[in-house]
Amino acid sequence: MAVMTQEPAIAPAAPPAARRTPFARTFHGDTFTDHYDWMRDKESPEVRDYVAAQNAYCEGRMAGLQGLRDTLFDELKSRIRETDMSVPTRMNDYWYFARTVEGSQYGIQCRMPVRGEDDWDPPQVDPASTPGSLPGEEIIFDANRESAGHDFFRLGGMDLSRDGRWMLYGTDVTGDERYDFRIRDLVTGDELDETLAGIGGASLSPDGKWVFYVIIDDAWRPYAVRRHRVGTPVTDDVEVYREDDERFWVGVGMSFDERSVVIGTGSKTTTEVWMLPLDDPEGEFSVFIPREEGVEYDVSFGCFEGAGEDGADIPIAVVYHNAHNPNFEIDVIDMRGHEPPYRLGEGVVVAAGSPYGCERGDACEPGASARPIGAAYRNPANPAILQGAHGLAVEGIAIHRHFVSLSYRAGGLVHSALMTKDQAAADFLAGRPWSFRELNPPALDGDWDAYAQAAALAADGPEAGTDADASADGNDMVTTWDGAADDLLPGETRRLYTIGAGGNPSYDAPRMRYSFSSYTRPGELHEIDPATGEDRLLKRGVVLGGFDPRDYMERRVWITARDGEQIPVSLVWRRDFPVSESAMFITGYGAYEISSDPGFSVARLSLLDRGVLYAVPHIRGGGEMGRAWYEQGRRLNKRHTFEDFVDATVALQEAGLADPRRTVANGGSAGGLLMGAVMNMAPERYAGIEADVPFVDALTSILDPSLPLTVTEWDEWGDPLHDEDVYRYMKSYTPYENAPEPGEDGSPDPRAAAFPKVFVTTSMNDTRVLVVEPLKWTARLQAAGVDVVTRIEVEAGHGGTTGRYKQWREVSYENAWCLAMMGLSTS
């Protein structure tokens, strides 16, 4: 049982004093004076000394939490099976799997040969056995050995030739996300002479003879593709594609059928695909469909085997796009006799998202843009399971030899569906909606997530929810939609899960693998037979120490934002702690259409077991409710993101669930910008703010096109350099410029007294959020009188440190501070 205490005694030292030197930034007739712009030169001795001083100050302030940090680390470590392995996955003639060994920081990649062409049952491997000791087992990559001598190590990709002999791999040992790729002969263990240094990514042709790779410009933008013939000097490499539009990023890879090299280039809102048949690797790439501003698309090719006349195959193209529907549609094109040029929108619509609330919704359906985002959507082309879905967004389809899987979002959650390939062919040829079945992971025996009224839900039809085909015996997990309910915090207590097809690299696999995880249930890997529906559990994440998921609860509630929009909020807590005036850890992101989906965390258990209410507001700017959710939280709508988070915090506190004096908020990167903004807007609602690699000086960065990523970010935030309205809008919320500031005489800002305590984490080699941003923010807040401690990783990038034990130490460090802010620093 947790014991509430006050924050431990802290070191008396004052924070480091930073030199204040005025620097004027003038745009659109407005001048902002920045006193800490000199910190931009991170290599200068003065900045290095300042970083060292901040780290020393942080360690002094955190010294009283050393015991709690050790306790949290020990709890985390004791719950994890340190020696373990993944379920083997078949690729061509090998089963591939990863091992972890107690005491080792990194994983070990291994493989075993298949036992025959029809071998689709993964071999049983003893996780406790020594890596490489089993008959036929090979270690193909040991990151512990490869990382020797480096404080930071990250694998940037791994690719194998079809015969399994050649391995292409990339590594980053600084955190700057520039990778050095090498080619290894897995038969001899030797490496070829050539190194593709400082690149963004690479792909090996199936025959192992060619590498196509992406190079990065000075602004850290992947902008061009080169072709390398294996065994020749890198200086002979040829550029095969260059992207001149600075808003676009370039990527390259192999098509799923391994018949083509595919170059994808795209901005935040526009994409284009170029292809080259692998039977002519030195040929010219051709564009599939020329880009159109504001249109995103992707394409893959396959076939319906034996479905044509006289048993002939029917070749098909599967095109995913938003040319007509802002929440995307999937079209399947019969390629028999079909020659270029191709057009978006031709073929048979298999699935279409909801246009409601989208900026371009009226082009899809008259009046759609003005309709509520969560209104039930029906489309005669859609499968039955999508009819009546709320916030429907189509996310993708995968076609294999024996099955077809569909992924989509509805009701603020991710969903997955499945059908046999034969049924898909029959539906396609008959011109009817495809007969997808919803994937519902099984409930735990005796758990509260077994929904006894599943039969009644099914009888009510799709309007009752997106899981109308749930089994009547109550053995499936069901999450219903009730975002329109009228009570203060409407919601249903259900497992809030993330589910999706995964681990299916082979086209010929007879069964589909899918993964599942919830906030309170560890990840599971299942394999399902598309014809019979037989579902087999391959692996469930193990949590040691007597963990029982039935001890924890999940709930999705809906709060009303200040503009009337309904915002989903996920809550997690331990069942034997009453949710009343609780300490609360509330976290969010809300940018780039990235969804904060449910997932399990071992480290989170240490918070829940101390009575903390864990909350995730799924705020606008993310993609939880489809494209409209994103559009309403970006550019000139960005303030919705911050308002949603504050309104969710207030709603939970006003409902008596959480105590403002014990509420800590957390966010990283764009979520760090969120933290800075909500702290400025509603400081009284938070006892502490943890901001990780925070994007807090957004306006200054987005005004400078020479900085990494800036031009590509204009689609997300707007272009303040050329648009005064965007400039004024961004200035109204960017955290650094709106933070408390000391007086001319150095006196504290009167506003600072109302501000929460702040913990900042950042990294010197971060290329996404330059370290100058959190350093400047720290200096300004401390000088104004806000209590701030900042921890700066010297050898790390945007994702923080690497190595699992280091990462466990890092999260324990952060959680100890959060618990101290909640008055729970003794347990």
Coordinates of C-alpha atoms in Angstrom, one line a residue, residues 56 114 522 756:
A56 CA 24.7 18.4 -12.0
V114 CA 12.4 -25.0 -42.3
P522 CA 0.2 -8.1 -22.0
P756 CA 3.7 23.4 -11.5

